[in-house]
Short mmCIF file of N, CA and C in Angstrom, two decimals:
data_model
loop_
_atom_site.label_atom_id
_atom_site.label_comp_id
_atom_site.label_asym_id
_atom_site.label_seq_id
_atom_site.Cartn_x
_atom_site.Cartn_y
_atom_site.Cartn_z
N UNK N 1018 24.96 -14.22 -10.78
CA UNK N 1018 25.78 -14.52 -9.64
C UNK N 1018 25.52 -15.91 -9.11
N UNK N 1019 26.37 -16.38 -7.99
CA UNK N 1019 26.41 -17.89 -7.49
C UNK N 1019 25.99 -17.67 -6.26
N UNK N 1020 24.88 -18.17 -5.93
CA UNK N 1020 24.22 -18.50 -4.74
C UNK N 1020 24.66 -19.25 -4.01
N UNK N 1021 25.44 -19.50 -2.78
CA UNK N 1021 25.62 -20.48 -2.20
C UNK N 1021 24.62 -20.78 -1.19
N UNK N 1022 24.51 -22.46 -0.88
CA UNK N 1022 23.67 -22.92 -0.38
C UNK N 1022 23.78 -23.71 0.81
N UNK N 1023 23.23 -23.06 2.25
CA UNK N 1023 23.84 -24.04 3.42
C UNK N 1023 22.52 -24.38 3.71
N UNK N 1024 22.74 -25.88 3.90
CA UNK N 1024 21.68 -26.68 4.16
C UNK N 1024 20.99 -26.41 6.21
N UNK N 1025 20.00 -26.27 6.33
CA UNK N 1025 19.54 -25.51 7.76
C UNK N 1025 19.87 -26.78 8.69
N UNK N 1026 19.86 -26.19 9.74
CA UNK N 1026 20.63 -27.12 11.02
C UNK N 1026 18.98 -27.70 11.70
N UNK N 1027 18.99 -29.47 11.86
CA UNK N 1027 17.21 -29.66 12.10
C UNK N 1027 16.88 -29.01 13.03
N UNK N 1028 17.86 -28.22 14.35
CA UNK N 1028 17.01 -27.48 15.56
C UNK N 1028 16.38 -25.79 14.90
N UNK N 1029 17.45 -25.54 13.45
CA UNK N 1029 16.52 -24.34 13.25
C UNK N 1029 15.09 -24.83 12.55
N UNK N 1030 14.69 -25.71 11.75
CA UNK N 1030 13.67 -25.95 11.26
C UNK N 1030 13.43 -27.36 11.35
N UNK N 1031 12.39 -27.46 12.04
CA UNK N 1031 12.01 -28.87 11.89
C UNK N 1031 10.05 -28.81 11.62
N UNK N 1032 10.01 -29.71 10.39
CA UNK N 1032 8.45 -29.75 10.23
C UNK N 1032 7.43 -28.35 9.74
N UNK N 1033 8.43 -27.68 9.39
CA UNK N 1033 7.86 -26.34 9.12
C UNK N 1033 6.38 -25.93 8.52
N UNK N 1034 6.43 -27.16 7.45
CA UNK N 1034 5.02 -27.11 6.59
C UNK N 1034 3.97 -27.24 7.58
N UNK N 1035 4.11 -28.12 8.53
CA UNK N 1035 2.40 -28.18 9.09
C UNK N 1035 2.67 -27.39 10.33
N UNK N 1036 3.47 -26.56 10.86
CA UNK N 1036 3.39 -25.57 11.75
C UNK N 1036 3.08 -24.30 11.13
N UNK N 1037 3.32 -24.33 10.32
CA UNK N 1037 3.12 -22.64 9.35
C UNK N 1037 1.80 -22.77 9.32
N UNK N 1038 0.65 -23.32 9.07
CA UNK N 1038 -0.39 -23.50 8.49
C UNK N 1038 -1.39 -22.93 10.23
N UNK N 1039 -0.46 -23.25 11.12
CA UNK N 1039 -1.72 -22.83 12.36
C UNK N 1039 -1.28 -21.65 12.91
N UNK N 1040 -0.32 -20.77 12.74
CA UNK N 1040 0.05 -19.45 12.84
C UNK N 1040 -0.48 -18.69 12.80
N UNK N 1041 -0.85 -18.49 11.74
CA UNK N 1041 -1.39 -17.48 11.04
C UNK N 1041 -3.01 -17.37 11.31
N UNK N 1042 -3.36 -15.71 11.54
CA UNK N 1042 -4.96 -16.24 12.25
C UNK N 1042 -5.08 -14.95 11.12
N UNK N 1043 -7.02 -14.88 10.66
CA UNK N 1043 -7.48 -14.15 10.09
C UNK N 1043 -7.23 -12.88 11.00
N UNK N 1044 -7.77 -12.22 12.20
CA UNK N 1044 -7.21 -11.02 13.00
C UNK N 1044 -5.86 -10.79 11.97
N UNK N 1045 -4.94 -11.77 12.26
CA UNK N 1045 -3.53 -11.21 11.83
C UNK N 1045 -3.30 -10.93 10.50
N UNK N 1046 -4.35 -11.38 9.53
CA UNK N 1046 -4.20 -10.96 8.00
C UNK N 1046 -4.78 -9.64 8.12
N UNK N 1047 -5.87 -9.44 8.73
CA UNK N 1047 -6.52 -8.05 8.54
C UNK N 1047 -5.78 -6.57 9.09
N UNK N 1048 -4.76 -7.35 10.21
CA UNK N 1048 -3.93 -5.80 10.24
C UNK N 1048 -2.71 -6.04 9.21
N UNK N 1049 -2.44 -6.91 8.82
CA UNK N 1049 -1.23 -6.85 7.31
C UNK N 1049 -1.70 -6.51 5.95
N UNK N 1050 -3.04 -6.51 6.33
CA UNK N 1050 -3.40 -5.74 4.73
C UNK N 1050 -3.64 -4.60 5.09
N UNK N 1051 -4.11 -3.81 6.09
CA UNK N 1051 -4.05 -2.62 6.44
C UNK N 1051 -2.96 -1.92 6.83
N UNK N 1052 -2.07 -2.56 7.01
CA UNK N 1052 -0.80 -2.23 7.64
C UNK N 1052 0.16 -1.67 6.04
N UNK N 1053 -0.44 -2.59 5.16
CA UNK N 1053 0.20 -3.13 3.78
C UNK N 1053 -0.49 -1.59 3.14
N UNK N 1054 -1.53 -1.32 3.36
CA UNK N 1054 -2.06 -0.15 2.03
C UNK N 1054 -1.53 1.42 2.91
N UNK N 1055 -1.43 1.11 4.12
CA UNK N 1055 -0.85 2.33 5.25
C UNK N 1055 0.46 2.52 4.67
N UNK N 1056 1.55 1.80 4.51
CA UNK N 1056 2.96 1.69 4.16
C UNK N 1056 2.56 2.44 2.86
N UNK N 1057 1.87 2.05 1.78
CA UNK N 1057 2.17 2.88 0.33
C UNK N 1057 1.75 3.98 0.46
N UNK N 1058 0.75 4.72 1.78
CA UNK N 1058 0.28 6.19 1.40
C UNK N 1058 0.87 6.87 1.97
N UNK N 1059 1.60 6.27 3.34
CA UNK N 1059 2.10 7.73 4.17
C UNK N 1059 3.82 8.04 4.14
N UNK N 1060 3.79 8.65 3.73
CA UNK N 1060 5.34 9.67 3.17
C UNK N 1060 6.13 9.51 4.54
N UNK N 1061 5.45 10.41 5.65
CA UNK N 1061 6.11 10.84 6.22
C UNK N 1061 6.31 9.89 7.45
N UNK N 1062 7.49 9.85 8.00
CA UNK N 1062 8.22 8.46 8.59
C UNK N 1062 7.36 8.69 9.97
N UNK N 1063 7.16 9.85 10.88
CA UNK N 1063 6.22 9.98 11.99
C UNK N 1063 4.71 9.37 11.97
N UNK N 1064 4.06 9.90 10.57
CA UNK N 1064 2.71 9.15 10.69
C UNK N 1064 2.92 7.55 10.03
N UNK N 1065 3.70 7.37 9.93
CA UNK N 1065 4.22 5.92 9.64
C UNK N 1065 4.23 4.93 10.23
N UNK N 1066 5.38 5.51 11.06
CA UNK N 1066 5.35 4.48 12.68
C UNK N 1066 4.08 4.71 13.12
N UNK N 1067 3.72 5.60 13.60
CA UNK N 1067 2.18 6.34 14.52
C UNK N 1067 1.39 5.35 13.99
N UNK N 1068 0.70 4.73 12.89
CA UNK N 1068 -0.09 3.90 12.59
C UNK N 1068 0.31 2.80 12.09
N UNK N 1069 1.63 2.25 12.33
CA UNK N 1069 1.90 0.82 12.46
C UNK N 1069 2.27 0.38 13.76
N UNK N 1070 2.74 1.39 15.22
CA UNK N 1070 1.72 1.26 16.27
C UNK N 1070 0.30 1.41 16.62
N UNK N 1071 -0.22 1.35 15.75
CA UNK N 1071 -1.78 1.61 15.99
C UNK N 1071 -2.32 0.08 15.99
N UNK N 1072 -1.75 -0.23 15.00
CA UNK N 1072 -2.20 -1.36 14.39
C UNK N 1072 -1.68 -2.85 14.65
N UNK N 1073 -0.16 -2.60 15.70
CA UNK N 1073 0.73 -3.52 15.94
C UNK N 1073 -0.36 -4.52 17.03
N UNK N 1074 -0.56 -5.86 17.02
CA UNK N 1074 -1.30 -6.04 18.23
C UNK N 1074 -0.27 -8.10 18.71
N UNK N 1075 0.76 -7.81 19.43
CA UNK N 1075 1.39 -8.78 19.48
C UNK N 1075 0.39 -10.00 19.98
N UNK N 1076 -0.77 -9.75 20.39
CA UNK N 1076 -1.57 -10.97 19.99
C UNK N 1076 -1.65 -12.05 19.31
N UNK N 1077 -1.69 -11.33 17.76
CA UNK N 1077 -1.88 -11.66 16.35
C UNK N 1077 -0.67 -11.43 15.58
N UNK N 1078 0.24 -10.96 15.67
CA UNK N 1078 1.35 -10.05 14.86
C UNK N 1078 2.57 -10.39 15.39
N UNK N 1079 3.64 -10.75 15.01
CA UNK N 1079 4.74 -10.36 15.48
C UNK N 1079 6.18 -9.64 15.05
N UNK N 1080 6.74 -9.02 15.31
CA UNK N 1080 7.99 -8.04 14.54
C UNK N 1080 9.14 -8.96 14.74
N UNK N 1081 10.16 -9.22 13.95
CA UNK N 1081 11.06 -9.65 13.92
C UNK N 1081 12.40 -9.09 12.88
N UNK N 1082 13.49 -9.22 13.81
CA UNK N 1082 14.96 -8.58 12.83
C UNK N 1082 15.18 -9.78 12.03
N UNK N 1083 16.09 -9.39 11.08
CA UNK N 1083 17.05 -10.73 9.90
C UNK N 1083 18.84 -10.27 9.89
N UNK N 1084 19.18 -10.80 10.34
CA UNK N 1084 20.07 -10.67 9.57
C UNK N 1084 21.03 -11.49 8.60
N UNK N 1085 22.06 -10.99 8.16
CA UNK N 1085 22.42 -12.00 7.29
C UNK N 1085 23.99 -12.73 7.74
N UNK N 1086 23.87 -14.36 7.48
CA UNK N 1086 25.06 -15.19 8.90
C UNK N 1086 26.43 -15.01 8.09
N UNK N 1087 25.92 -14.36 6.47
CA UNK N 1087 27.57 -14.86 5.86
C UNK N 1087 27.68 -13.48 5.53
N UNK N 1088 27.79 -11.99 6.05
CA UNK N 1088 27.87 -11.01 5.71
C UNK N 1088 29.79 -10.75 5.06
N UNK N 1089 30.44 -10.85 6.23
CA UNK N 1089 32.27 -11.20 5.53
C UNK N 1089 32.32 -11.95 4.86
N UNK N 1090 31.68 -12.65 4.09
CA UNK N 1090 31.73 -13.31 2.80
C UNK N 1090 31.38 -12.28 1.23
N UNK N 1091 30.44 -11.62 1.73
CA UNK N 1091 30.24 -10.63 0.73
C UNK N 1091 31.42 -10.10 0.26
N UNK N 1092 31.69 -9.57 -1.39
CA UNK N 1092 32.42 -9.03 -1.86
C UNK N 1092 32.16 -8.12 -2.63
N UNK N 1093 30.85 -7.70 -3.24
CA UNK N 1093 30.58 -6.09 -3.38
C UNK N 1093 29.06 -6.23 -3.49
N UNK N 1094 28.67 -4.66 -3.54
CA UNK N 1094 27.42 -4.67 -3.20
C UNK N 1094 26.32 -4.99 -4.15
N UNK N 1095 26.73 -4.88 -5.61
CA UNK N 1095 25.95 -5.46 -6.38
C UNK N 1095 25.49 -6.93 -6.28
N UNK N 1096 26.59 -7.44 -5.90
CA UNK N 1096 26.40 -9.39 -5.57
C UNK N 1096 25.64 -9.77 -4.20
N UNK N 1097 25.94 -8.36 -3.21
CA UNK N 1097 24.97 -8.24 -1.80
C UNK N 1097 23.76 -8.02 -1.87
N UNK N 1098 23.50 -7.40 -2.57
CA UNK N 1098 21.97 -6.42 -2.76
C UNK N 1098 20.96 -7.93 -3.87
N UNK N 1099 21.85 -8.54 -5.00
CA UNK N 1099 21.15 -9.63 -5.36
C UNK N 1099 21.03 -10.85 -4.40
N UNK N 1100 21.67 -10.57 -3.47
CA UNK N 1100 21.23 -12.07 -2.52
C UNK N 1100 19.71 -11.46 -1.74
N UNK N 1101 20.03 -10.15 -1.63
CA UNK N 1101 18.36 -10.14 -0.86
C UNK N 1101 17.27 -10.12 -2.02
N UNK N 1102 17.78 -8.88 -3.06
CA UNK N 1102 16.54 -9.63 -4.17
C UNK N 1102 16.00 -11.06 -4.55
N UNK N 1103 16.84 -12.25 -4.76
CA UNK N 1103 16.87 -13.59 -4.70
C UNK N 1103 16.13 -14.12 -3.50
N UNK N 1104 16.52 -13.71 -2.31
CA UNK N 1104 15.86 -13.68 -1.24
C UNK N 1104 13.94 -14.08 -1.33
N UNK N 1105 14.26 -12.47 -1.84
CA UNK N 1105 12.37 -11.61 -2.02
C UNK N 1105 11.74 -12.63 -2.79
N UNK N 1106 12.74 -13.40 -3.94
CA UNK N 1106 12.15 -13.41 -5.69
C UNK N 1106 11.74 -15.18 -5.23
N UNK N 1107 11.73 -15.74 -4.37
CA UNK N 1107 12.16 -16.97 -3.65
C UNK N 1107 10.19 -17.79 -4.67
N UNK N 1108 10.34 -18.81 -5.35
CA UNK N 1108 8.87 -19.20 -5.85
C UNK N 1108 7.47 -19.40 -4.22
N UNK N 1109 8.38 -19.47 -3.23
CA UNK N 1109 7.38 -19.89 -2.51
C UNK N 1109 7.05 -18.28 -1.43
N UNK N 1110 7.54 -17.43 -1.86
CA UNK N 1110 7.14 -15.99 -1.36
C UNK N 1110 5.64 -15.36 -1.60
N UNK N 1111 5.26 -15.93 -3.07
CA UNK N 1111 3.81 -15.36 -3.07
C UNK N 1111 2.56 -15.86 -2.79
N UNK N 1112 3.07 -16.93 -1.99
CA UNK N 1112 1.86 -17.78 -0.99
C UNK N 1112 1.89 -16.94 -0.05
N UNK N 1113 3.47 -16.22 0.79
CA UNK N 1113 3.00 -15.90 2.05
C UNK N 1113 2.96 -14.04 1.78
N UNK N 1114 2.56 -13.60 0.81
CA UNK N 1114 2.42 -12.63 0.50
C UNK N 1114 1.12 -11.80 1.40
N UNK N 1115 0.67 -12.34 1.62
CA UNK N 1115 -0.76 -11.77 2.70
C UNK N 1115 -0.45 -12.07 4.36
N UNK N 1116 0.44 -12.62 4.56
CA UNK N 1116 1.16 -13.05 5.80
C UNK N 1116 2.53 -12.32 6.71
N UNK N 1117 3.10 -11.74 5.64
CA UNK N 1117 4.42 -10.75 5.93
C UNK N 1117 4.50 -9.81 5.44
N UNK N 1118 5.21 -8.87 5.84
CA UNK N 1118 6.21 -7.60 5.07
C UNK N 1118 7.27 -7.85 5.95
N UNK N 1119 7.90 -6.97 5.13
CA UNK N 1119 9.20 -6.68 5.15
C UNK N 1119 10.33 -5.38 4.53
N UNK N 1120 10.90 -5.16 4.92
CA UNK N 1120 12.05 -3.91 4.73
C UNK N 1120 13.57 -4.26 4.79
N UNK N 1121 14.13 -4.80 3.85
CA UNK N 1121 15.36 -5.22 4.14
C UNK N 1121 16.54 -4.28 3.46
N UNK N 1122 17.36 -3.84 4.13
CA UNK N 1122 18.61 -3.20 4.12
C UNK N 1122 20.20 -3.58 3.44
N UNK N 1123 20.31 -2.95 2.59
CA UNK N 1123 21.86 -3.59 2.53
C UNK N 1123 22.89 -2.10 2.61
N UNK N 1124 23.72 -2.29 3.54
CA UNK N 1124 24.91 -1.55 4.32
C UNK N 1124 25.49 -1.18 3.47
N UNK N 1125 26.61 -0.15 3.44
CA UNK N 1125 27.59 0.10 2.70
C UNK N 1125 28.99 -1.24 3.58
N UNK N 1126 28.78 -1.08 4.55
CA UNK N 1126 29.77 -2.67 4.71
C UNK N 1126 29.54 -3.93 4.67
N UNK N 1127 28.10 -3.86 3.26
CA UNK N 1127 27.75 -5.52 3.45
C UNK N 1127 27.14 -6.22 4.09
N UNK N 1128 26.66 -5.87 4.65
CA UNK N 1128 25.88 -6.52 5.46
C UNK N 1128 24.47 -6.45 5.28
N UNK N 1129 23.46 -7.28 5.73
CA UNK N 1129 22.19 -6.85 5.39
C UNK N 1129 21.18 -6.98 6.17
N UNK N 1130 20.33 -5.98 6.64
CA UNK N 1130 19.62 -6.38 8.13
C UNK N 1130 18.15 -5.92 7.57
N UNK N 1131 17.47 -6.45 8.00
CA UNK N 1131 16.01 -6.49 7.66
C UNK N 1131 14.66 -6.28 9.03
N UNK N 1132 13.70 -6.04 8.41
CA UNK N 1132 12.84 -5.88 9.79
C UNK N 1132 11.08 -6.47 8.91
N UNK N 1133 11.28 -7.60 9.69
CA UNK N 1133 9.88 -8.15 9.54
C UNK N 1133 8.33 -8.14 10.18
N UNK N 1134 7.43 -8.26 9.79
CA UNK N 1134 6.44 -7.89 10.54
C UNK N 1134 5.34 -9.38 9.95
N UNK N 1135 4.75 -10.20 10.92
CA UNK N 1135 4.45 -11.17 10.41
C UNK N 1135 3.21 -11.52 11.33
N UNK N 1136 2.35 -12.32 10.55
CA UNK N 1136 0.67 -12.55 10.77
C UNK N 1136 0.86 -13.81 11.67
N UNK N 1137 0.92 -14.07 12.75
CA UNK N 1137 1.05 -14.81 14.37
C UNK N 1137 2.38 -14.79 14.91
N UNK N 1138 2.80 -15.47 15.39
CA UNK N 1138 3.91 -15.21 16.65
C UNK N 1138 5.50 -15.68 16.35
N UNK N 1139 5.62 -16.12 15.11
CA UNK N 1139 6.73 -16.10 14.72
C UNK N 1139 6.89 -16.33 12.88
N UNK N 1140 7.97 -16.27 12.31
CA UNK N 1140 8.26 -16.68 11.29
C UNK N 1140 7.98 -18.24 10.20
N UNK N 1141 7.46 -19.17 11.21
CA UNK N 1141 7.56 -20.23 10.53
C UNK N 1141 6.97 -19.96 8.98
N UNK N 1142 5.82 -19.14 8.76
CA UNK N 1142 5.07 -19.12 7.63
C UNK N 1142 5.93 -19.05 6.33
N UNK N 1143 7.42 -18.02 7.23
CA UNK N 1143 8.32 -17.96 6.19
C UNK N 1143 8.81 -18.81 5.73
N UNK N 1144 9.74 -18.97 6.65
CA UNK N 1144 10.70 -20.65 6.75
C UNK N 1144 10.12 -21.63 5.69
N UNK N 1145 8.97 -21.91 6.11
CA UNK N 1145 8.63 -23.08 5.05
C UNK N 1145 8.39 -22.88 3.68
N UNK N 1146 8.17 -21.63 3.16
CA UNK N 1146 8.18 -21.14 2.20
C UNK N 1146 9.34 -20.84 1.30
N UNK N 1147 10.15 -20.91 1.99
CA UNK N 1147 11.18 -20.10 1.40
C UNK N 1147 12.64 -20.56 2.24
N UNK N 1148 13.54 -21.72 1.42
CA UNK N 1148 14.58 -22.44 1.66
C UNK N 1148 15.72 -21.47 2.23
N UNK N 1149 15.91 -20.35 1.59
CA UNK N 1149 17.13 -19.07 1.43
C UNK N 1149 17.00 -18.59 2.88
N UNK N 1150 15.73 -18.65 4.11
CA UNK N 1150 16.12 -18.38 5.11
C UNK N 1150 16.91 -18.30 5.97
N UNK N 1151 17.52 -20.39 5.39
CA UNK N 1151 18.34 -20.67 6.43
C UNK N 1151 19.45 -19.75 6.61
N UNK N 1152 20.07 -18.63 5.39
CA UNK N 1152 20.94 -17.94 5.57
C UNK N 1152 21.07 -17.55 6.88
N UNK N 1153 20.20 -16.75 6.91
CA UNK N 1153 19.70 -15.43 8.41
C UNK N 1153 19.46 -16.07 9.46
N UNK N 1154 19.50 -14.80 10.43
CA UNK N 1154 19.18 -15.34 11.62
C UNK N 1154 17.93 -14.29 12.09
N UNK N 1155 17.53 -14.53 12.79
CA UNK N 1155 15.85 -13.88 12.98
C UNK N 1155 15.77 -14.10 14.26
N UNK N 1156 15.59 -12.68 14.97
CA UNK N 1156 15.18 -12.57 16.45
C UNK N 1156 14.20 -11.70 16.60
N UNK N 1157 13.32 -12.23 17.28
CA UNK N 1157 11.83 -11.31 17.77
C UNK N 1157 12.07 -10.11 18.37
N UNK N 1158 11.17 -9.10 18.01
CA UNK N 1158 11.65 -8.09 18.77
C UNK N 1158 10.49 -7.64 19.96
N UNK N 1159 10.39 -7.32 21.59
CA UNK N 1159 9.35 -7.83 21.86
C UNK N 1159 8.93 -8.76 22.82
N UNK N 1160 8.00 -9.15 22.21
CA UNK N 1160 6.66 -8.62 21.45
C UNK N 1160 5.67 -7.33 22.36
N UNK N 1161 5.99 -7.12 23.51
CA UNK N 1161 5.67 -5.85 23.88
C UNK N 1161 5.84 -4.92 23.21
N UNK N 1162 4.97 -3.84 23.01
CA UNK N 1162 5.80 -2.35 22.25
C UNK N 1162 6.04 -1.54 23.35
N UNK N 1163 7.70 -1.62 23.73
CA UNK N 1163 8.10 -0.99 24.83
C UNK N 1163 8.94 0.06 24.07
N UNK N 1164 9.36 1.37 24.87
CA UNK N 1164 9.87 2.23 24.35
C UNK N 1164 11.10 1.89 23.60
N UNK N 1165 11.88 0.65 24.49
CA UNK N 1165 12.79 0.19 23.11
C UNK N 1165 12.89 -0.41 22.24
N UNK N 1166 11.76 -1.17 22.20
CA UNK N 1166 11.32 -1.71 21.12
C UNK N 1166 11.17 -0.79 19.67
N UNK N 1167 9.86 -0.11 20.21
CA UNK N 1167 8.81 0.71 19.23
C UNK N 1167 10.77 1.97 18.47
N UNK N 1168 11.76 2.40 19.35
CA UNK N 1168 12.65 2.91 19.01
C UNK N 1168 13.61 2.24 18.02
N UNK N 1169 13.92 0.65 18.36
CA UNK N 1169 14.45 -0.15 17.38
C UNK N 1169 14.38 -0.22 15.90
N UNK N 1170 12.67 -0.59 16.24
CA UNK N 1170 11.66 -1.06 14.93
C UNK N 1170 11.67 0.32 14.41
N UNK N 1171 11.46 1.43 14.93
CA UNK N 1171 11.36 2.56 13.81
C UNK N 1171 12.66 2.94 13.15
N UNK N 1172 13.91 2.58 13.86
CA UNK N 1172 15.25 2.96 13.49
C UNK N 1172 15.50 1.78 11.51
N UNK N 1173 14.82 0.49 12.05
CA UNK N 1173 15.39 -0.39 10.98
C UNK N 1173 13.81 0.31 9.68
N UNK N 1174 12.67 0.73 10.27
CA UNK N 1174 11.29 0.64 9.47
C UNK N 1174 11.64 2.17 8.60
N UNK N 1175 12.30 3.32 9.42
CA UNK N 1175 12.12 4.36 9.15
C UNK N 1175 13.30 5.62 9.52
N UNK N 1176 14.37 4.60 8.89
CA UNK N 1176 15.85 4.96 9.42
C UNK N 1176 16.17 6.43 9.13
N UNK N 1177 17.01 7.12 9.72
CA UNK N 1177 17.12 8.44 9.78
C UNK N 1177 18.45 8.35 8.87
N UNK N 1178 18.17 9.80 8.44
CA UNK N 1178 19.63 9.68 7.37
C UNK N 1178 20.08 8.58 5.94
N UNK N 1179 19.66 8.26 6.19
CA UNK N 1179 19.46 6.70 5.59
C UNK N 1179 20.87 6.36 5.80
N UNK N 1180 20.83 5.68 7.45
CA UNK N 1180 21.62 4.94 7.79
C UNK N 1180 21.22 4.22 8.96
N UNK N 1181 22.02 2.98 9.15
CA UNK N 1181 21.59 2.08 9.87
C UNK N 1181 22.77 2.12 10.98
N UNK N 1182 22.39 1.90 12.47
CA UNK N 1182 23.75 1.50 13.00
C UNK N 1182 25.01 2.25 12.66
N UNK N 1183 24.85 3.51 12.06
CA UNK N 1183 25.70 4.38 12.00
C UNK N 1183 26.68 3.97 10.76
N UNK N 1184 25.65 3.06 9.58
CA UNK N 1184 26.70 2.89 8.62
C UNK N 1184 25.49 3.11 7.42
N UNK N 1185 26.10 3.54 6.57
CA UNK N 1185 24.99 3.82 5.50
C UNK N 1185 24.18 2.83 4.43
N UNK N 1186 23.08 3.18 4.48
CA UNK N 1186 22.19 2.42 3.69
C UNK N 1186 22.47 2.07 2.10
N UNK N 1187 23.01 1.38 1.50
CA UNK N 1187 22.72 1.28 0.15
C UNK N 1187 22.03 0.74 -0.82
N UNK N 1188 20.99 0.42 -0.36
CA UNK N 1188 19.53 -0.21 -1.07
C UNK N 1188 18.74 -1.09 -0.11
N UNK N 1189 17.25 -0.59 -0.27
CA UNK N 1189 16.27 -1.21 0.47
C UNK N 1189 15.49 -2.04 -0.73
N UNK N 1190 14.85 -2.97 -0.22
CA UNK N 1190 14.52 -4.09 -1.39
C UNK N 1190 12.91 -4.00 0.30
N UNK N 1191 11.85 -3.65 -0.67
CA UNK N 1191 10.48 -3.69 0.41
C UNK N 1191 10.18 -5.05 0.07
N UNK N 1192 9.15 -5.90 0.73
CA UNK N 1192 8.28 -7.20 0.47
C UNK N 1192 7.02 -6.93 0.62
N UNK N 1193 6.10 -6.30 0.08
CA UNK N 1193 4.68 -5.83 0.71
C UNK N 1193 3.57 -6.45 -0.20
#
């Protein structure tokens, strides 16, 4: 497939490389690797959330949505579902591999919404890593875990039905 490529606007990224580098604190690696081996053992979506609030500490951590800016551009889901794989597959992803997860969604109408969880207080670690961001748009969720929060984040982390927003899920692509 053909990737198209929009070059990022300088107020979304400016200088990314040497801001990414002071983000990220050891505290915040140690609950993403624990957070990271918690996600592969527990099945069930209650003790799931239950100990990724355990572990959430917006101190060190922060949660953030994605979504995607050219979704009515999509034209079927096989060509949708490879823009987030492409996304994932990005060469500068397995630097920040100890720094993020992620859970990203693609809709039965195309669209694709994601839920990030990242080692200090925002995304830059990504950004600089990984050009294909500029697609998305990324809003914090937060960073309190308030009841609508912690309800949000479990809806996109540990969706019921497997549907999102009342439209159905057709492939999750994890980043862990």
């Amino acid at each position: 497939g053909v990737f198209h490529k929009r070059e990022p606007i300088m107020a979304e990224k400016q200088d990314n490389e040497a801001s990414a580098a002071t983000t990220c604190t050891p505290e915040g690696a140690s609950v993403m690797k624990a957070w990271k081996s918690r996600y592969g053992e527990l099945e069930n979506k209650n003790d799931l959330m239950e100990s990724f609030w355990s572990l959430y500490d917006p101190d060190c951590t922060s949660i953030w949505t994605m979504s995607y800016d050219e979704a009515d551009s999509n034209e079927n889901l096989e060509e949708t579902i490879g823009y987030v794989k492409n996304l994932l597959a990005q060469p500068g992803m397995e630097g920040v591999r100890g720094d993020c997860f992620c859970l990203v969604h693609t809709l039965e109408s195309l669209e694709i919404e994601g839920i990030w969880f990242f080692n200090g207080p925002d995304p830059e670690v990504l950004f600089g890593a990984n050009p294909e961001t500029s697609w998305y748009t990324f809003k914090q969720m937060g960073p309190a875990a308030t009841d609508g929060v912690k309800q949000a984040v479990t809806e996109m982390m540990a969706p019921a039905d497997s549907q999102l927003n009342g439209k159905a899920i057709k492939d999750t692509q994890v980043f862990c």
